[in-house]
Amino acid sequence: MLDYDEEAERYDALRGGEPRAAAAADAVLSLVPGTARDLLDVACGTGIVTRRFSAARPGLRVTGADLAPSMTRMAAARLPGAVVRADSRRLPFGDARFDAVVSVWLLHLMPGPEEVRAVVGECARVLRPGGVYVTTVHKGASHNVGSDIDAVLADRPPTQVSDAPAAVEACAAGHGLLPAGRARFRGHGQGRSPRRAIADLRRGWFVTLPPGEPLAEDFAVRLAALPEQERPRPDPEFGLRAYRKPHPGNLGATGGD
């Protein structure tokens, strides 16, 4: 797995920069009620997406939280006084503190279902009744765009999918959250070329192909044999799900999905 503390300096440049951040923020906000006044971005990373929430909605108070020190420092430079270093499984906030909680590109990093339940549980705990939790789901599948690169990588050892939509929905339901909508957004600038896929492989992007292992190098050779080494293949498209925390006494109502 990538070391996100080491990854911080190049994180934005390798992941579509501002165009991707704008697409992500717009999609998230499409699921956040206009009445929301306090939003928490869990695993906010460099803050490139986080800062767009308050910029798009004057009056929305935004707080960012991330565990990696380098990520936290970069986010704090973008949102002075509004970023804390925190583990998403143990958030340092009181119950019912926020009108919206967001976790973009987080659940897929959890090593197993217990950790996913812990994150979703914490997000539900700090959410006010009537508020929404918005998260990406099945991030790994989003990167499979049907390209020749995907055909090569299809043979790699499978990884555990921590953020499968059905599993996330079950976790949300277990914490009293109800489905409240879906959205999608394009990962601008994240379409891989074969050469970039090789670079990702050698820096630990693919969990089941540790850098330097013979199997990883075998995949690198196969990727190097593909045509048009510098041409990016299509961008991924990410999926978002929203879940609402009902008011007491209104547990049977569901949101639009």
Coordinates of C-alpha atoms in Angstrom, one line a residue:
M1 CA 0.0 0.0 0.0
L2 CA 1.1 3.5 -0.7
D3 CA 2.6 5.6 2.1
Y4 CA 0.3 8.6 2.0
D5 CA 2.6 10.7 4.2
E6 CA 5.4 10.3 1.5
E7 CA 2.8 10.7 -1.3
A8 CA 1.5 14.1 -0.1
E9 CA 3.8 16.3 -2.2
R10 CA 2.9 14.7 -5.5
Y11 CA -0.6 13.5 -4.6
D12 CA -2.5 16.2 -6.4
A13 CA -0.4 16.3 -9.6
L14 CA -0.7 12.5 -10.0
R15 CA -4.5 12.5 -9.5
G16 CA -5.9 15.1 -11.9
G17 CA -5.3 18.2 -9.9
E18 CA -8.0 20.9 -9.8
P19 CA -10.2 19.5 -12.6
R20 CA -10.7 16.2 -10.6
A21 CA -11.1 18.1 -7.4
A22 CA -13.8 20.3 -8.9
A23 CA -15.7 17.3 -10.2
A24 CA -15.5 15.5 -6.9
A25 CA -16.6 18.6 -4.9
D26 CA -19.6 19.3 -7.2
A27 CA -20.8 15.7 -7.0
V28 CA -20.5 15.6 -3.2
L29 CA -22.3 18.8 -2.8
S30 CA -25.1 17.6 -5.0
L31 CA -25.9 15.1 -2.2
V32 CA -25.5 17.6 0.7
P33 CA -28.7 19.5 1.6
G34 CA -28.5 23.2 1.1
T35 CA -29.4 23.7 4.7
A36 CA -26.2 22.1 6.0
R37 CA -24.1 24.5 8.1
D38 CA -21.3 22.2 9.4
L39 CA -19.4 19.7 7.2
L40 CA -16.7 17.3 8.1
D41 CA -14.4 15.9 5.5
V42 CA -12.9 12.7 6.8
A43 CA -9.5 11.7 5.2
C44 CA -9.4 15.1 3.6
G45 CA -5.9 14.5 2.2
T46 CA -4.3 17.7 0.8
G47 CA -7.5 19.6 1.2
I48 CA -7.7 20.2 -2.6
V49 CA -11.4 19.0 -2.6
T50 CA -12.2 20.2 0.9
R51 CA -11.6 23.8 0.3
R52 CA -14.1 23.8 -2.6
F53 CA -17.0 22.9 -0.3
S54 CA -16.9 26.2 1.6
A55 CA -15.9 28.2 -1.6
A56 CA -19.0 26.8 -3.3
R57 CA -21.3 27.5 -0.4
P58 CA -20.7 30.6 1.6
G59 CA -21.7 30.1 5.2
L60 CA -20.9 26.4 5.2
R61 CA -18.3 25.7 8.0
V62 CA -15.9 23.0 6.8
T63 CA -13.6 20.9 8.9
G64 CA -11.0 18.6 7.5
A65 CA -9.4 15.6 9.2
D66 CA -6.6 13.3 8.1
L67 CA -4.2 10.9 9.7
A68 CA -1.1 11.5 7.6
P69 CA 1.0 14.4 9.0
S70 CA 2.2 15.6 5.6
M71 CA -1.4 15.6 4.2
T72 CA -2.7 17.4 7.2
R73 CA 0.0 20.1 6.9
M74 CA -0.9 20.7 3.2
A75 CA -4.6 20.8 4.0
A76 CA -4.1 23.2 6.9
A77 CA -2.3 25.6 4.5
R78 CA -5.5 25.6 2.3
L79 CA -7.9 25.8 5.2
P80 CA -6.1 27.6 8.1
G81 CA -7.5 26.7 11.5
A82 CA -10.0 24.1 10.1
V83 CA -7.9 20.9 9.8
V84 CA -7.1 18.4 12.5
R85 CA -4.9 15.3 12.5
A86 CA -7.2 12.3 13.4
D87 CA -7.8 8.6 12.8
S88 CA -11.1 8.1 10.9
R89 CA -11.9 5.2 13.2
R90 CA -11.7 7.4 16.3
L91 CA -12.8 10.9 15.4
P92 CA -12.1 13.6 18.0
F93 CA -15.5 15.2 17.9
G94 CA -18.6 15.0 20.0
D95 CA -21.8 13.3 19.0
A96 CA -24.2 14.9 16.5
R97 CA -21.7 17.7 15.7
F98 CA -22.0 18.0 11.9
D99 CA -24.8 18.3 9.3
A100 CA -22.8 16.5 6.7
V101 CA -19.9 14.1 6.8
V102 CA -17.9 13.2 3.8
S103 CA -15.3 10.4 3.2
V104 CA -14.0 10.4 -0.4
W105 CA -11.5 7.7 -1.4
L106 CA -11.2 6.3 2.1
L107 CA -13.2 3.1 2.7
H108 CA -11.2 1.2 0.0
L109 CA -8.1 1.7 2.1
M110 CA -9.5 -0.1 5.1
P111 CA -7.9 -3.6 5.6
G112 CA -11.2 -5.3 6.4
P113 CA -14.9 -5.1 7.2
E114 CA -14.3 -4.3 10.9
E115 CA -12.4 -1.2 10.1
V116 CA -15.1 -0.1 7.5
R117 CA -17.7 -0.6 10.2
A118 CA -15.7 1.5 12.6
V119 CA -15.3 4.4 10.1
V120 CA -18.9 4.4 9.1
G121 CA -19.9 4.1 12.8
E122 CA -17.8 7.2 13.7
C123 CA -19.2 9.2 10.7
A124 CA -22.7 8.3 11.9
R125 CA -22.0 9.2 15.5
V126 CA -20.8 12.7 14.7
L127 CA -23.7 13.3 12.3
R128 CA -26.8 15.3 13.4
P129 CA -30.3 13.8 12.9
G130 CA -31.4 14.9 9.4
G131 CA -27.7 15.1 8.2
V132 CA -26.1 13.1 5.5
Y133 CA -23.0 10.9 5.2
V134 CA -21.5 10.8 1.6
T135 CA -18.8 8.3 0.6
T136 CA -17.2 6.8 -2.5
V137 CA -17.9 3.1 -3.1
H138 CA -16.0 0.4 -5.1
K139 CA -13.1 2.7 -6.0
G140 CA -11.1 -0.2 -7.4
A141 CA -13.7 -1.0 -10.0
S142 CA -13.9 2.6 -11.1
H143 CA -10.3 2.3 -12.5
N144 CA -11.3 -0.6 -14.7
V145 CA -12.3 1.2 -17.9
G146 CA -12.0 -1.8 -20.2
S147 CA -8.6 -0.8 -21.6
D148 CA -5.7 -3.0 -22.7
I149 CA -4.0 -2.1 -19.4
D150 CA -7.0 -3.5 -17.6
A151 CA -6.8 -6.7 -19.6
V152 CA -3.2 -7.2 -18.5
L153 CA -3.9 -6.4 -14.9
A154 CA -6.9 -8.6 -14.8
D155 CA -4.6 -11.6 -14.1
R156 CA -3.1 -10.1 -10.9
P157 CA -4.0 -11.6 -7.5
P158 CA -7.3 -10.3 -6.3
T159 CA -7.6 -7.8 -3.5
Q160 CA -10.3 -7.7 -0.8
V161 CA -12.9 -5.1 -1.7
S162 CA -13.7 -3.2 1.5
D163 CA -16.0 -0.6 -0.1
A164 CA -18.4 -2.7 -2.2
P165 CA -21.7 -0.9 -2.4
A166 CA -23.8 -3.6 -0.8
A167 CA -21.3 -3.9 2.1
V168 CA -21.2 -0.1 2.7
E169 CA -25.0 0.0 2.6
A170 CA -25.2 -2.8 5.2
C171 CA -22.7 -0.9 7.4
A172 CA -24.7 2.3 7.1
A173 CA -28.0 0.5 7.9
G174 CA -26.3 -1.1 10.9
H175 CA -25.6 2.4 12.2
G176 CA -29.2 3.6 11.5
L177 CA -28.4 5.4 8.3
L178 CA -30.9 5.3 5.4
P179 CA -30.1 5.6 1.6
A180 CA -30.4 9.2 0.4
G181 CA -29.0 9.3 -3.1
R182 CA -26.2 8.6 -5.5
A183 CA -23.9 10.5 -7.8
R184 CA -21.0 9.9 -10.1
F185 CA -18.0 12.0 -11.2
R186 CA -15.2 11.8 -13.6
G187 CA -11.6 11.3 -12.4
H188 CA -10.1 13.9 -14.7
G189 CA -6.5 13.3 -15.6
Q190 CA -6.4 9.8 -14.0
G191 CA -6.6 7.8 -17.2
R192 CA -3.4 5.6 -17.1
S193 CA -0.9 5.1 -19.9
P194 CA 1.1 1.9 -19.9
R195 CA 4.1 3.8 -18.7
R196 CA 2.2 5.4 -15.9
A197 CA 0.8 2.0 -14.9
I198 CA 4.3 0.7 -14.6
A199 CA 5.3 3.6 -12.4
D200 CA 2.3 3.0 -10.2
L201 CA 3.2 -0.6 -10.0
R202 CA 6.7 0.1 -8.9
R203 CA 5.7 2.6 -6.2
G204 CA 3.2 0.2 -4.5
W205 CA -0.2 1.3 -6.0
F206 CA -1.3 -2.4 -6.4
V207 CA -1.5 -4.0 -3.0
T208 CA -1.2 -7.6 -4.2
L209 CA 1.9 -6.8 -6.4
P210 CA 4.6 -5.5 -3.9
P211 CA 7.3 -3.5 -5.7
G212 CA 10.4 -5.5 -6.5
E213 CA 8.7 -8.9 -6.3
P214 CA 9.2 -11.1 -9.4
L215 CA 5.4 -11.2 -10.0
A216 CA 5.3 -7.4 -10.1
E217 CA 8.2 -7.2 -12.5
D218 CA 6.4 -9.8 -14.7
F219 CA 3.4 -7.5 -15.0
A220 CA 5.7 -4.5 -15.6
V221 CA 7.2 -6.4 -18.6
R222 CA 3.7 -7.2 -20.0
L223 CA 2.6 -3.6 -19.6
A224 CA 5.8 -2.4 -21.3
A225 CA 4.8 -4.5 -24.4
L226 CA 1.6 -2.6 -24.9
P227 CA 1.4 0.0 -27.8
E228 CA 1.3 3.7 -27.3
Q229 CA 3.2 3.7 -24.0
E230 CA 2.5 7.4 -23.3
R231 CA -1.2 7.6 -24.4
P232 CA -3.6 7.8 -21.4
R233 CA -6.5 5.5 -21.6
P234 CA -10.0 6.7 -20.5
D235 CA -10.5 8.4 -17.2
P236 CA -12.2 6.5 -14.4
E237 CA -15.6 7.4 -13.1
F238 CA -16.2 7.3 -9.4
G239 CA -19.5 6.5 -7.6
L240 CA -20.9 8.2 -4.5
R241 CA -23.6 7.0 -2.1
A242 CA -25.4 9.2 0.4
Y243 CA -27.0 8.1 3.6
R244 CA -29.3 10.1 5.9
K245 CA -29.5 10.0 9.7
P246 CA -33.2 10.1 10.5
H247 CA -34.7 12.2 13.2
P248 CA -35.9 10.2 16.2
G249 CA -39.4 8.9 15.6
N250 CA -39.0 9.0 11.8
L251 CA -36.9 5.9 11.3
G252 CA -39.2 4.4 8.6
A253 CA -38.7 7.1 6.1
T254 CA -36.2 6.7 3.2
G255 CA -34.5 9.2 1.0
G256 CA -34.4 9.2 -2.8
D257 CA -32.0 6.6 -4.3

